[in-house]
PDB file of C-alpha atoms in Angstrom:
ATOM      1  CA  MET A   1       0.000   0.000   0.000  1.00 61.00           C
ATOM      2  CA  LYS A   2       1.227   3.485  -0.830  1.00 50.00           C
ATOM      3  CA  GLN A   3       2.665   5.100   2.289  1.00 53.00           C
ATOM      4  CA  THR A   4       0.820   8.182   3.460  1.00 48.00           C
ATOM      5  CA  THR A   5       2.863  11.334   3.974  1.00 46.00           C
ATOM      6  CA  VAL A   6       2.354  12.016   7.657  1.00 46.00           C
ATOM      7  CA  ASP A   7       5.858  12.740   8.960  1.00 60.00           C
ATOM      8  CA  GLN A   8       4.863  16.361   9.472  1.00 67.00           C
ATOM      9  CA  ASN A   9       2.119  15.211  11.843  1.00 71.00           C
ATOM     10  CA  GLU A  10       4.715  13.575  14.077  1.00 80.00           C
ATOM     11  CA  ALA A  11       7.142  16.492  13.789  1.00 74.00           C
ATOM     12  CA  MET A  12       4.505  18.885  15.143  1.00 83.00           C
ATOM     13  CA  LEU A  13       4.303  17.187  18.551  1.00 91.00           C
ATOM     14  CA  THR A  14       5.163  19.706  21.264  1.00 94.00           C
ATOM     15  CA  GLU A  15       7.681  19.157  24.026  1.00 95.00           C
ATOM     16  CA  SER A  16       4.889  18.764  26.592  1.00 95.00           C
ATOM     17  CA  VAL A  17       3.225  16.019  24.521  1.00 96.00           C
ATOM     18  CA  LEU A  18       6.545  14.225  24.082  1.00 96.00           C
ATOM     19  CA  LYS A  19       7.020  14.292  27.863  1.00 96.00           C
ATOM     20  CA  VAL A  20       3.629  12.613  28.321  1.00 97.00           C
ATOM     21  CA  ALA A  21       4.615  10.039  25.697  1.00 97.00           C
ATOM     22  CA  LYS A  22       7.789   9.288  27.615  1.00 97.00           C
ATOM     23  CA  ARG A  23       6.104   9.152  31.019  1.00 97.00           C
ATOM     24  CA  GLU A  24       2.954   7.228  30.117  1.00 97.00           C
ATOM     25  CA  LEU A  25       3.950   5.237  27.029  1.00 97.00           C
ATOM     26  CA  ARG A  26       7.705   4.722  27.511  1.00 96.00           C
ATOM     27  CA  GLU A  27       8.217   6.444  24.164  1.00 97.00           C
ATOM     28  CA  ASP A  28      11.511   8.041  23.152  1.00 96.00           C
ATOM     29  CA  LYS A  29      13.434   8.129  19.891  1.00 95.00           C
ATOM     30  CA  CYS A  30      15.414   4.970  20.591  1.00 96.00           C
ATOM     31  CA  THR A  31      12.369   2.943  21.635  1.00 97.00           C
ATOM     32  CA  ARG A  32      10.335   4.321  18.754  1.00 96.00           C
ATOM     33  CA  ASP A  33      12.946   3.468  16.114  1.00 96.00           C
ATOM     34  CA  GLN A  34      13.605  -0.029  17.440  1.00 98.00           C
ATOM     35  CA  CYS A  35       9.910  -0.916  17.783  1.00 98.00           C
ATOM     36  CA  LEU A  36       9.036   0.435  14.347  1.00 98.00           C
ATOM     37  CA  GLU A  37      11.807  -1.686  12.817  1.00 98.00           C
ATOM     38  CA  GLN A  38      10.558  -4.808  14.603  1.00 98.00           C
ATOM     39  CA  PHE A  39       6.982  -4.052  13.595  1.00 98.00           C
ATOM     40  CA  ARG A  40       7.899  -3.628   9.918  1.00 98.00           C
ATOM     41  CA  ASN A  41       9.998  -6.811   9.895  1.00 98.00           C
ATOM     42  CA  TRP A  42       7.042  -8.733  11.318  1.00 98.00           C
ATOM     43  CA  LEU A  43       4.693  -7.271   8.694  1.00 98.00           C
ATOM     44  CA  ALA A  44       7.116  -8.104   5.879  1.00 97.00           C
ATOM     45  CA  LYS A  45       7.125 -11.765   6.919  1.00 97.00           C
ATOM     46  CA  ASN A  46       3.427 -12.031   7.743  1.00 98.00           C
ATOM     47  CA  GLU A  47       1.522 -13.826   4.999  1.00 97.00           C
ATOM     48  CA  ASP A  48      -1.853 -13.228   6.661  1.00 98.00           C
ATOM     49  CA  VAL A  49      -1.990  -9.503   5.858  1.00 98.00           C
ATOM     50  CA  HIS A  50      -2.029  -7.666   2.540  1.00 97.00           C
ATOM     51  CA  ASN A  51      -1.278  -4.082   1.571  1.00 97.00           C
ATOM     52  CA  VAL A  52      -0.985  -2.791   5.146  1.00 98.00           C
ATOM     53  CA  ARG A  53       0.347   0.730   5.627  1.00 97.00           C
ATOM     54  CA  THR A  54       3.905   0.760   6.948  1.00 97.00           C
ATOM     55  CA  ASP A  55       4.487   4.469   7.503  1.00 96.00           C
ATOM     56  CA  ASP A  56       5.607   5.506  10.985  1.00 96.00           C
ATOM     57  CA  HIS A  57       2.413   7.336  11.800  1.00 95.00           C
ATOM     58  CA  PHE A  58       0.087   4.412  11.093  1.00 97.00           C
ATOM     59  CA  LEU A  59       2.183   1.876  12.997  1.00 98.00           C
ATOM     60  CA  LEU A  60       2.630   4.268  15.912  1.00 97.00           C
ATOM     61  CA  ARG A  61      -1.120   4.300  16.573  1.00 97.00           C
ATOM     62  CA  PHE A  62      -0.806   0.629  17.581  1.00 98.00           C
ATOM     63  CA  LEU A  63       2.507   0.964  19.420  1.00 98.00           C
ATOM     64  CA  ARG A  64       1.297   3.936  21.446  1.00 98.00           C
ATOM     65  CA  ALA A  65      -1.977   2.236  22.320  1.00 96.00           C
ATOM     66  CA  LYS A  66       0.020  -0.696  23.731  1.00 97.00           C
ATOM     67  CA  LYS A  67       2.827   1.327  25.326  1.00 97.00           C
ATOM     68  CA  PHE A  68       5.381   0.069  22.806  1.00 98.00           C
ATOM     69  CA  SER A  69       4.894  -3.615  23.460  1.00 97.00           C
ATOM     70  CA  VAL A  70       5.514  -4.861  19.918  1.00 98.00           C
ATOM     71  CA  PRO A  71       3.726  -8.251  20.365  1.00 97.00           C
ATOM     72  CA  MET A  72       0.642  -6.516  21.783  1.00 97.00           C
ATOM     73  CA  ALA A  73       0.723  -3.899  19.019  1.00 98.00           C
ATOM     74  CA  GLU A  74       0.905  -6.674  16.421  1.00 98.00           C
ATOM     75  CA  GLN A  75      -2.118  -8.389  17.949  1.00 97.00           C
ATOM     76  CA  THR A  76      -4.073  -5.137  18.011  1.00 97.00           C
ATOM     77  CA  LEU A  77      -3.313  -4.545  14.341  1.00 98.00           C
ATOM     78  CA  LEU A  78      -4.588  -8.025  13.477  1.00 98.00           C
ATOM     79  CA  LYS A  79      -7.741  -7.468  15.544  1.00 96.00           C
ATOM     80  CA  TYR A  80      -8.252  -4.059  13.943  1.00 97.00           C
ATOM     81  CA  LEU A  81      -8.050  -5.602  10.475  1.00 97.00           C
ATOM     82  CA  ASN A  82     -10.311  -8.437  11.606  1.00 95.00           C
ATOM     83  CA  VAL A  83     -13.021  -6.032  12.758  1.00 94.00           C
ATOM     84  CA  ARG A  84     -12.872  -4.337   9.375  1.00 95.00           C
ATOM     85  CA  ARG A  85     -13.112  -7.743   7.667  1.00 95.00           C
ATOM     86  CA  THR A  86     -15.923  -9.047   9.895  1.00 91.00           C
ATOM     87  CA  PHE A  87     -18.055  -5.892   9.840  1.00 91.00           C
ATOM     88  CA  PRO A  88     -17.275  -4.361   6.416  1.00 94.00           C
ATOM     89  CA  HIS A  89     -20.751  -2.815   6.178  1.00 93.00           C
ATOM     90  CA  MET A  90     -19.913  -0.726   9.254  1.00 92.00           C
ATOM     91  CA  THR A  91     -16.160  -0.162   9.043  1.00 95.00           C
ATOM     92  CA  THR A  92     -15.352   0.349   5.350  1.00 97.00           C
ATOM     93  CA  THR A  93     -16.280   2.898   2.649  1.00 97.00           C
ATOM     94  CA  LEU A  94     -16.259   5.549   5.354  1.00 98.00           C
ATOM     95  CA  ASP A  95     -16.857   8.324   2.870  1.00 97.00           C
ATOM     96  CA  PHE A  96     -17.557  11.709   4.422  1.00 96.00           C
ATOM     97  CA  PHE A  97     -19.218  12.720   1.149  1.00 97.00           C
ATOM     98  CA  ASP A  98     -21.772   9.910   1.463  1.00 97.00           C
ATOM     99  CA  GLU A  99     -25.134  11.657   1.750  1.00 97.00           C
ATOM    100  CA  ARG A 100     -26.388   9.697   4.752  1.00 97.00           C
ATOM    101  CA  LEU A 101     -23.173   9.990   6.750  1.00 97.00           C
ATOM    102  CA  ASN A 102     -22.836  13.666   5.907  1.00 98.00           C
ATOM    103  CA  ASP A 103     -26.407  14.357   7.009  1.00 98.00           C
ATOM    104  CA  ILE A 104     -25.937  12.566  10.353  1.00 97.00           C
ATOM    105  CA  ILE A 105     -22.771  14.538  11.056  1.00 98.00           C
ATOM    106  CA  THR A 106     -24.269  17.840   9.897  1.00 98.00           C
ATOM    107  CA  ASN A 107     -27.221  17.263  12.241  1.00 97.00           C
ATOM    108  CA  GLY A 108     -24.749  17.181  15.143  1.00 97.00           C
ATOM    109  CA  TYR A 109     -24.999  13.554  16.241  1.00 96.00           C
ATOM    110  CA  ILE A 110     -21.248  13.031  16.684  1.00 97.00           C
ATOM    111  CA  TYR A 111     -18.250  15.341  16.315  1.00 98.00           C
ATOM    112  CA  ALA A 112     -14.935  16.233  17.934  1.00 98.00           C
ATOM    113  CA  THR A 113     -14.744  19.696  19.430  1.00 97.00           C
ATOM    114  CA  PRO A 114     -12.038  22.034  18.063  1.00 97.00           C
ATOM    115  CA  LYS A 115     -10.645  22.861  21.506  1.00 95.00           C
ATOM    116  CA  ARG A 116      -8.845  20.167  23.476  1.00 96.00           C
ATOM    117  CA  ASP A 117      -9.589  19.678  27.162  1.00 95.00           C
ATOM    118  CA  LYS A 118      -7.211  20.662  29.962  1.00 93.00           C
ATOM    119  CA  ASN A 119      -5.305  17.395  29.480  1.00 94.00           C
ATOM    120  CA  GLY A 120      -4.700  18.025  25.787  1.00 95.00           C
ATOM    121  CA  ARG A 121      -7.274  15.461  24.643  1.00 96.00           C
ATOM    122  CA  ARG A 122      -9.771  15.770  21.824  1.00 97.00           C
ATOM    123  CA  VAL A 123     -13.352  15.687  23.073  1.00 97.00           C
ATOM    124  CA  ILE A 124     -15.961  13.617  21.223  1.00 97.00           C
ATOM    125  CA  ILE A 125     -19.566  14.760  21.651  1.00 97.00           C
ATOM    126  CA  ASN A 126     -22.442  12.307  21.109  1.00 93.00           C
ATOM    127  CA  ASN A 127     -25.981  13.709  20.977  1.00 94.00           C
ATOM    128  CA  ALA A 128     -28.675  11.025  20.866  1.00 91.00           C
ATOM    129  CA  GLN A 129     -31.389  13.571  20.095  1.00 91.00           C
ATOM    130  CA  TYR A 130     -29.697  14.491  16.795  1.00 95.00           C
ATOM    131  CA  PHE A 131     -29.709  10.927  15.466  1.00 94.00           C
ATOM    132  CA  ASN A 132     -32.968  10.120  13.705  1.00 93.00           C
ATOM    133  CA  ALA A 133     -33.313   6.412  14.497  1.00 90.00           C
ATOM    134  CA  LYS A 134     -36.436   6.157  12.339  1.00 91.00           C
ATOM    135  CA  LYS A 135     -34.609   7.434   9.258  1.00 94.00           C
ATOM    136  CA  TYR A 136     -31.116   6.007   9.726  1.00 94.00           C
ATOM    137  CA  THR A 137     -30.011   2.459  10.497  1.00 92.00           C
ATOM    138  CA  ALA A 138     -27.643   0.935  13.009  1.00 89.00           C
ATOM    139  CA  MET A 139     -25.198   0.547  10.122  1.00 92.00           C
ATOM    140  CA  ASP A 140     -25.307   4.301   9.480  1.00 95.00           C
ATOM    141  CA  GLN A 141     -24.778   4.958  13.177  1.00 93.00           C
ATOM    142  CA  ALA A 142     -21.826   2.603  13.415  1.00 93.00           C
ATOM    143  CA  LYS A 143     -20.215   4.053  10.300  1.00 96.00           C
ATOM    144  CA  VAL A 144     -20.199   7.632  11.605  1.00 96.00           C
ATOM    145  CA  HIS A 145     -18.576   6.364  14.801  1.00 95.00           C
ATOM    146  CA  PHE A 146     -15.863   4.479  12.923  1.00 95.00           C
ATOM    147  CA  LEU A 147     -15.362   7.473  10.623  1.00 98.00           C
ATOM    148  CA  THR A 148     -14.874   9.687  13.684  1.00 97.00           C
ATOM    149  CA  TYR A 149     -12.354   7.316  15.240  1.00 96.00           C
ATOM    150  CA  GLU A 150     -10.401   6.800  12.026  1.00 97.00           C
ATOM    151  CA  CYS A 151     -10.085  10.541  11.559  1.00 98.00           C
ATOM    152  CA  LEU A 152      -8.866  11.072  15.114  1.00 97.00           C
ATOM    153  CA  MET A 153      -6.429   8.145  14.948  1.00 96.00           C
ATOM    154  CA  GLU A 154      -4.635  10.036  12.178  1.00 96.00           C
ATOM    155  CA  ASP A 155      -3.682  12.726  14.703  1.00 95.00           C
ATOM    156  CA  ALA A 156      -0.364  12.126  16.486  1.00 96.00           C
ATOM    157  CA  GLN A 157      -1.251  14.140  19.581  1.00 96.00           C
ATOM    158  CA  THR A 158      -4.477  12.192  19.994  1.00 97.00           C
ATOM    159  CA  GLN A 159      -2.546   8.933  19.731  1.00 97.00           C
ATOM    160  CA  VAL A 160      -0.476  10.065  22.703  1.00 97.00           C
ATOM    161  CA  MET A 161      -2.959  12.026  24.818  1.00 97.00           C
ATOM    162  CA  GLY A 162      -6.111   9.998  24.181  1.00 96.00           C
ATOM    163  CA  LEU A 163      -9.787  10.935  24.031  1.00 96.00           C
ATOM    164  CA  THR A 164     -12.517  12.303  26.264  1.00 95.00           C
ATOM    165  CA  HIS A 165     -16.066  11.201  25.454  1.00 94.00           C
ATOM    166  CA  ILE A 166     -19.257  13.121  26.289  1.00 95.00           C
ATOM    167  CA  GLY A 167     -22.511  11.233  25.714  1.00 90.00           C
ATOM    168  CA  ASP A 168     -25.740  13.234  25.939  1.00 90.00           C
ATOM    169  CA  PHE A 169     -28.732  10.890  26.189  1.00 83.00           C
ATOM    170  CA  GLY A 170     -31.303  13.698  26.166  1.00 82.00           C
ATOM    171  CA  GLY A 171     -34.041  12.928  23.654  1.00 79.00           C
ATOM    172  CA  ILE A 172     -33.301   9.220  23.364  1.00 78.00           C
ATOM    173  CA  THR A 173     -36.229   7.065  22.202  1.00 75.00           C
ATOM    174  CA  THR A 174     -37.098   3.393  22.040  1.00 74.00           C
ATOM    175  CA  ALA A 175     -36.122   3.467  18.360  1.00 76.00           C
ATOM    176  CA  HIS A 176     -32.503   4.209  19.334  1.00 75.00           C
ATOM    177  CA  VAL A 177     -32.363   1.018  21.401  1.00 71.00           C
ATOM    178  CA  THR A 178     -34.345  -1.305  19.142  1.00 73.00           C
ATOM    179  CA  ASN A 179     -32.522  -0.140  15.992  1.00 73.00           C
ATOM    180  CA  TRP A 180     -29.760  -2.680  16.637  1.00 67.00           C
ATOM    181  CA  ASN A 181     -29.656  -6.362  15.856  1.00 68.00           C
ATOM    182  CA  PRO A 182     -28.761  -7.795  19.283  1.00 63.00           C
ATOM    183  CA  THR A 183     -26.349 -10.424  17.960  1.00 65.00           C
ATOM    184  CA  GLU A 184     -24.387  -7.938  15.875  1.00 67.00           C
ATOM    185  CA  PHE A 185     -24.368  -5.365  18.658  1.00 66.00           C
ATOM    186  CA  GLY A 186     -23.063  -7.961  21.098  1.00 63.00           C
ATOM    187  CA  ARG A 187     -20.173  -8.946  18.855  1.00 66.00           C
ATOM    188  CA  LEU A 188     -19.261  -5.420  17.796  1.00 69.00           C
ATOM    189  CA  PHE A 189     -19.388  -4.116  21.357  1.00 66.00           C
ATOM    190  CA  LYS A 190     -17.337  -7.026  22.707  1.00 68.00           C
ATOM    191  CA  TRP A 191     -14.577  -6.595  20.124  1.00 72.00           C
ATOM    192  CA  GLY A 192     -14.467  -2.810  19.920  1.00 71.00           C
ATOM    193  CA  GLU A 193     -12.456  -1.967  23.013  1.00 73.00           C
ATOM    194  CA  GLN A 194      -9.622  -4.364  22.181  1.00 81.00           C
ATOM    195  CA  SER A 195      -9.522  -3.787  18.427  1.00 90.00           C
ATOM    196  CA  LEU A 196      -9.282  -0.031  17.913  1.00 93.00           C
ATOM    197  CA  PRO A 197      -5.936   1.509  18.947  1.00 95.00           C
ATOM    198  CA  LEU A 198      -7.396   4.384  20.935  1.00 93.00           C
ATOM    199  CA  ARG A 199      -6.730   5.639  24.442  1.00 93.00           C
ATOM    200  CA  HIS A 200     -10.180   6.253  25.948  1.00 92.00           C
ATOM    201  CA  LYS A 201      -9.208   8.302  28.983  1.00 93.00           C
ATOM    202  CA  GLU A 202     -12.568   9.662  30.152  1.00 92.00           C
ATOM    203  CA  ILE A 203     -16.212   8.809  29.421  1.00 90.00           C
ATOM    204  CA  HIS A 204     -18.933  11.141  30.724  1.00 91.00           C
ATOM    205  CA  LEU A 205     -22.648  10.480  30.270  1.00 90.00           C
ATOM    206  CA  ILE A 206     -25.372  13.053  30.953  1.00 89.00           C
ATOM    207  CA  ASN A 207     -29.173  13.155  30.810  1.00 86.00           C
ATOM    208  CA  VAL A 208     -29.435   9.382  31.137  1.00 80.00           C
ATOM    209  CA  PRO A 209     -33.120   8.411  31.635  1.00 77.00           C
ATOM    210  CA  THR A 210     -33.843   6.311  34.697  1.00 73.00           C
ATOM    211  CA  THR A 211     -35.094   3.561  32.404  1.00 66.00           C
ATOM    212  CA  LEU A 212     -31.701   3.465  30.680  1.00 68.00           C
ATOM    213  CA  LYS A 213     -29.416   3.391  33.713  1.00 70.00           C
ATOM    214  CA  TRP A 214     -29.822  -0.364  34.012  1.00 65.00           C
ATOM    215  CA  VAL A 215     -28.386  -0.760  30.525  1.00 64.00           C
ATOM    216  CA  VAL A 216     -25.472   1.519  31.446  1.00 69.00           C
ATOM    217  CA  ASP A 217     -24.739  -0.753  34.416  1.00 71.00           C
ATOM    218  CA  PHE A 218     -25.038  -3.782  32.143  1.00 63.00           C
ATOM    219  CA  VAL A 219     -22.464  -2.294  29.772  1.00 65.00           C
ATOM    220  CA  LYS A 220     -20.123  -1.302  32.607  1.00 68.00           C
ATOM    221  CA  ASN A 221     -20.050  -4.903  33.779  1.00 64.00           C
ATOM    222  CA  ARG A 222     -18.827  -6.066  30.385  1.00 60.00           C
ATOM    223  CA  VAL A 223     -15.933  -3.747  29.737  1.00 64.00           C
ATOM    224  CA  SER A 224     -12.511  -3.894  31.325  1.00 67.00           C
ATOM    225  CA  SER A 225     -12.142  -2.603  34.869  1.00 73.00           C
ATOM    226  CA  LYS A 226      -9.963   0.181  33.476  1.00 75.00           C
ATOM    227  CA  MET A 227     -12.762   1.408  31.219  1.00 71.00           C
ATOM    228  CA  ARG A 228     -15.368   0.897  33.925  1.00 72.00           C
ATOM    229  CA  ASN A 229     -13.471   3.168  36.303  1.00 78.00           C
ATOM    230  CA  ARG A 230     -13.334   5.887  33.647  1.00 80.00           C
ATOM    231  CA  LEU A 231     -17.081   5.960  33.012  1.00 82.00           C
ATOM    232  CA  ASN A 232     -19.102   8.554  34.915  1.00 83.00           C
ATOM    233  CA  VAL A 233     -22.807   9.417  34.828  1.00 84.00           C
ATOM    234  CA  TYR A 234     -24.064  12.932  35.676  1.00 81.00           C
ATOM    235  CA  THR A 235     -27.546  14.279  36.271  1.00 75.00           C
ATOM    236  CA  SER A 236     -26.866  17.816  35.046  1.00 77.00           C
ATOM    237  CA  ASP A 237     -24.523  19.940  32.935  1.00 81.00           C
ATOM    238  CA  LYS A 238     -23.345  21.642  36.129  1.00 83.00           C
ATOM    239  CA  ASP A 239     -22.075  18.329  37.498  1.00 84.00           C
ATOM    240  CA  LEU A 240     -20.359  17.649  34.166  1.00 90.00           C
ATOM    241  CA  HIS A 241     -18.514  20.976  34.398  1.00 90.00           C
ATOM    242  CA  LYS A 242     -16.843  19.832  37.617  1.00 87.00           C
ATOM    243  CA  ALA A 243     -15.080  17.128  35.623  1.00 89.00           C
ATOM    244  CA  VAL A 244     -14.768  18.701  32.166  1.00 91.00           C
ATOM    245  CA  ASP A 245     -13.662  22.252  31.390  1.00 90.00           C
ATOM    246  CA  PRO A 246     -16.653  24.016  29.753  1.00 93.00           C
ATOM    247  CA  GLU A 247     -14.205  25.791  27.426  1.00 93.00           C
ATOM    248  CA  CYS A 248     -13.977  22.639  25.305  1.00 95.00           C
ATOM    249  CA  LEU A 249     -17.747  22.089  25.220  1.00 95.00           C
ATOM    250  CA  PRO A 250     -20.314  23.532  22.795  1.00 96.00           C
ATOM    251  CA  LEU A 251     -22.476  26.468  23.838  1.00 96.00           C
ATOM    252  CA  GLU A 252     -25.416  24.110  24.297  1.00 93.00           C
ATOM    253  CA  LEU A 253     -23.514  22.281  27.063  1.00 92.00           C
ATOM    254  CA  GLY A 254     -22.171  25.382  28.777  1.00 93.00           C
ATOM    255  CA  GLY A 255     -19.290  26.323  26.482  1.00 94.00           C
ATOM    256  CA  LYS A 256     -18.801  29.358  24.269  1.00 94.00           C
ATOM    257  CA  ILE A 257     -18.796  28.100  20.684  1.00 97.00           C
ATOM    258  CA  PRO A 258     -22.202  27.065  19.226  1.00 97.00           C
ATOM    259  CA  GLN A 259     -22.505  23.424  18.268  1.00 97.00           C
ATOM    260  CA  LYS A 260     -23.220  24.341  14.644  1.00 97.00           C
ATOM    261  CA  GLU A 261     -19.832  26.085  14.347  1.00 98.00           C
ATOM    262  CA  MET A 262     -18.040  23.148  15.963  1.00 98.00           C
ATOM    263  CA  VAL A 263     -19.706  20.735  13.564  1.00 98.00           C
ATOM    264  CA  GLU A 264     -18.640  22.792  10.550  1.00 98.00           C
ATOM    265  CA  LEU A 265     -15.031  22.819  11.764  1.00 98.00           C
ATOM    266  CA  TRP A 266     -15.191  19.067  12.308  1.00 98.00           C
ATOM    267  CA  LYS A 267     -16.530  18.573   8.779  1.00 98.00           C
ATOM    268  CA  CYS A 268     -13.472  20.401   7.470  1.00 98.00           C
ATOM    269  CA  GLU A 269     -11.228  17.905   9.284  1.00 97.00           C
ATOM    270  CA  LEU A 270     -13.163  14.976   7.858  1.00 98.00           C
ATOM    271  CA  ALA A 271     -12.958  16.391   4.349  1.00 97.00           C
ATOM    272  CA  GLU A 272      -9.204  16.928   4.711  1.00 97.00           C
ATOM    273  CA  LYS A 273      -8.620  13.304   5.757  1.00 97.00           C
ATOM    274  CA  ARG A 274     -11.191  11.743   3.400  1.00 98.00           C
ATOM    275  CA  ASP A 275      -8.704  10.231   0.956  1.00 97.00           C
ATOM    276  CA  ILE A 276      -6.462   8.812   3.691  1.00 97.00           C
ATOM    277  CA  ILE A 277      -9.441   7.155   5.383  1.00 98.00           C
ATOM    278  CA  LEU A 278     -10.804   5.674   2.150  1.00 98.00           C
ATOM    279  CA  GLN A 279      -7.368   4.254   1.312  1.00 98.00           C
ATOM    280  CA  LEU A 280      -7.549   2.153   4.483  1.00 98.00           C
ATOM    281  CA  ASP A 281      -9.931  -0.165   2.625  1.00 98.00           C
ATOM    282  CA  GLU A 282      -6.978  -1.371   0.556  1.00 98.00           C
ATOM    283  CA  MET A 283      -5.620  -3.207   3.621  1.00 98.00           C
ATOM    284  CA  LYS A 284      -6.750  -6.804   4.026  1.00 97.00           C
ATOM    285  CA  LEU A 285      -6.546  -9.563   6.609  1.00 98.00           C
ATOM    286  CA  LEU A 286      -6.502 -12.835   4.690  1.00 98.00           C
ATOM    287  CA  THR A 287      -6.961 -15.109   7.706  1.00 97.00           C
ATOM    288  CA  ASP A 288      -7.387 -14.590  11.456  1.00 95.00           C
ATOM    289  CA  ARG A 289      -5.195 -17.565  12.403  1.00 96.00           C
ATOM    290  CA  GLY A 290      -2.555 -15.258  13.915  1.00 96.00           C
ATOM    291  CA  ILE A 291      -4.928 -13.717  16.464  1.00 95.00           C
ATOM    292  CA  LEU A 292      -4.318 -15.065  19.945  1.00 93.00           C
ATOM    293  CA  ARG A 293      -7.540 -15.739  21.800  1.00 83.00           C
ATOM    294  CA  LYS A 294      -8.051 -15.894  25.518  1.00 72.00           C
ATOM    295  CA  SER A 295      -9.168 -19.157  27.009  1.00 57.00           C
ATOM    296  CA  SER A 296     -12.913 -19.484  26.952  1.00 44.00           C
ATOM    297  CA  HIS A 297     -12.773 -20.970  30.464  1.00 41.00           C
ATOM    298  CA  ASN A 298     -13.624 -17.747  32.247  1.00 47.00           C
ATOM    299  CA  SER A 299     -16.452 -16.861  29.895  1.00 43.00           C
ATOM    300  CA  GLU A 300     -18.009 -20.276  30.348  1.00 40.00           C
ATOM    301  CA  LYS A 301     -17.742 -20.698  34.097  1.00 41.00           C
ATOM    302  CA  SER A 302     -21.379 -21.550  34.412  1.00 39.00           C
ATOM    303  CA  SER A 303     -23.544 -22.990  31.673  1.00 39.00           C
ATOM    304  CA  ASN A 304     -26.567 -21.783  33.671  1.00 41.00           C
ATOM    305  CA  GLN A 305     -25.676 -18.129  33.081  1.00 39.00           C
ATOM    306  CA  PRO A 306     -27.374 -16.465  30.089  1.00 44.00           C
ATOM    307  CA  THR A 307     -25.076 -15.579  27.210  1.00 49.00           C
ATOM    308  CA  PHE A 308     -24.018 -12.023  26.367  1.00 45.00           C
ATOM    309  CA  VAL A 309     -26.223 -11.976  23.277  1.00 47.00           C
ATOM    310  CA  SER A 310     -29.268 -13.461  25.012  1.00 50.00           C
ATOM    311  CA  GLN A 311     -29.015 -10.745  27.670  1.00 49.00           C
ATOM    312  CA  ILE A 312     -28.878  -8.110  24.931  1.00 49.00           C
ATOM    313  CA  GLU A 313     -31.983  -9.672  23.351  1.00 52.00           C
ATOM    314  CA  SER A 314     -33.742  -9.533  26.697  1.00 53.00           C
ATOM    315  CA  ILE A 315     -32.903  -5.857  27.049  1.00 49.00           C
ATOM    316  CA  GLN A 316     -34.082  -5.148  23.524  1.00 51.00           C
ATOM    317  CA  GLY A 317     -37.379  -6.876  24.183  1.00 53.00           C
ATOM    318  CA  SER A 318     -37.869  -4.920  27.381  1.00 49.00           C
ATOM    319  CA  PHE A 319     -37.191  -1.586  25.728  1.00 48.00           C
ATOM    320  CA  ARG A 320     -39.777  -2.185  23.045  1.00 48.00           C
ATOM    321  CA  LYS A 321     -42.336  -1.701  25.823  1.00 49.00           C
ATOM    322  CA  LEU A 322     -40.821   1.484  27.237  1.00 47.00           C
ATOM    323  CA  GLU A 323     -41.532   5.100  26.514  1.00 49.00           C
ATOM    324  CA  PHE A 324     -38.921   7.756  27.204  1.00 46.00           C
ATOM    325  CA  ASP A 325     -39.781  11.163  28.559  1.00 42.00           C
TER     326      ASP A 325
END
């Protein structure tokens, strides 16, 4: 695959970001050079992958996510390619110019704010009320999420500093919950955390209906303890402001810049990276035989316990009977 010119992206990292990389990721020039060489040698010999990008910037997203453990970075790359292979209808042809995706983004459902938070992280805003679940499908919803993540993974500072997520559940309806096929949701959700090389540092949820808090608890019990400890639920914008600087939030959540302006700036970023993101579809995983899987012993401790998917189906059935305020 043609290497993308991204050296300038790396060169623009400030001294303060490089210090965080050293402290939190064990990254310095020597480590970076040695790990990149090992990573490329492994890719050159690996017959299970085809046309994978080998530029520094792309490989660093995996090395940084795994604190420069080359074996773990290799596994994450394989899992990343496997997610794209297994869910191509959600993870490929992420074209910002696609009418449906463009409309969802323009409506303000998901975007990254232009101002980083106090920790230097990009902030992703999710607004349930701006996603029309009667017009758009779960596939559309998943694609705008993957498009967002792919765009942000192309940013070197974000690779180092990580992301802050803000989820606003105001205006959520039963259609948002029942839009998903439970089996597909279960698989995609289970694989997502371990497959995308992103550092999810903070997750803040607001305006969560009482009827939905049970599902939030259900989800928290199925992510890693690290992610669970980073997830917080607030009852008001004022409580959110105690954890997140309002300066990086849209006007509608207590900030200064109107959401519409933030969305337009975000659309410019997506347009700028459109070609790079579309070129990712040239990469292929030919077989998943190289992916190491954890023993199924822990997940099958008790045959009397309902499966992950059956629990999702139960939740979906329950929510068909609910009405949200």
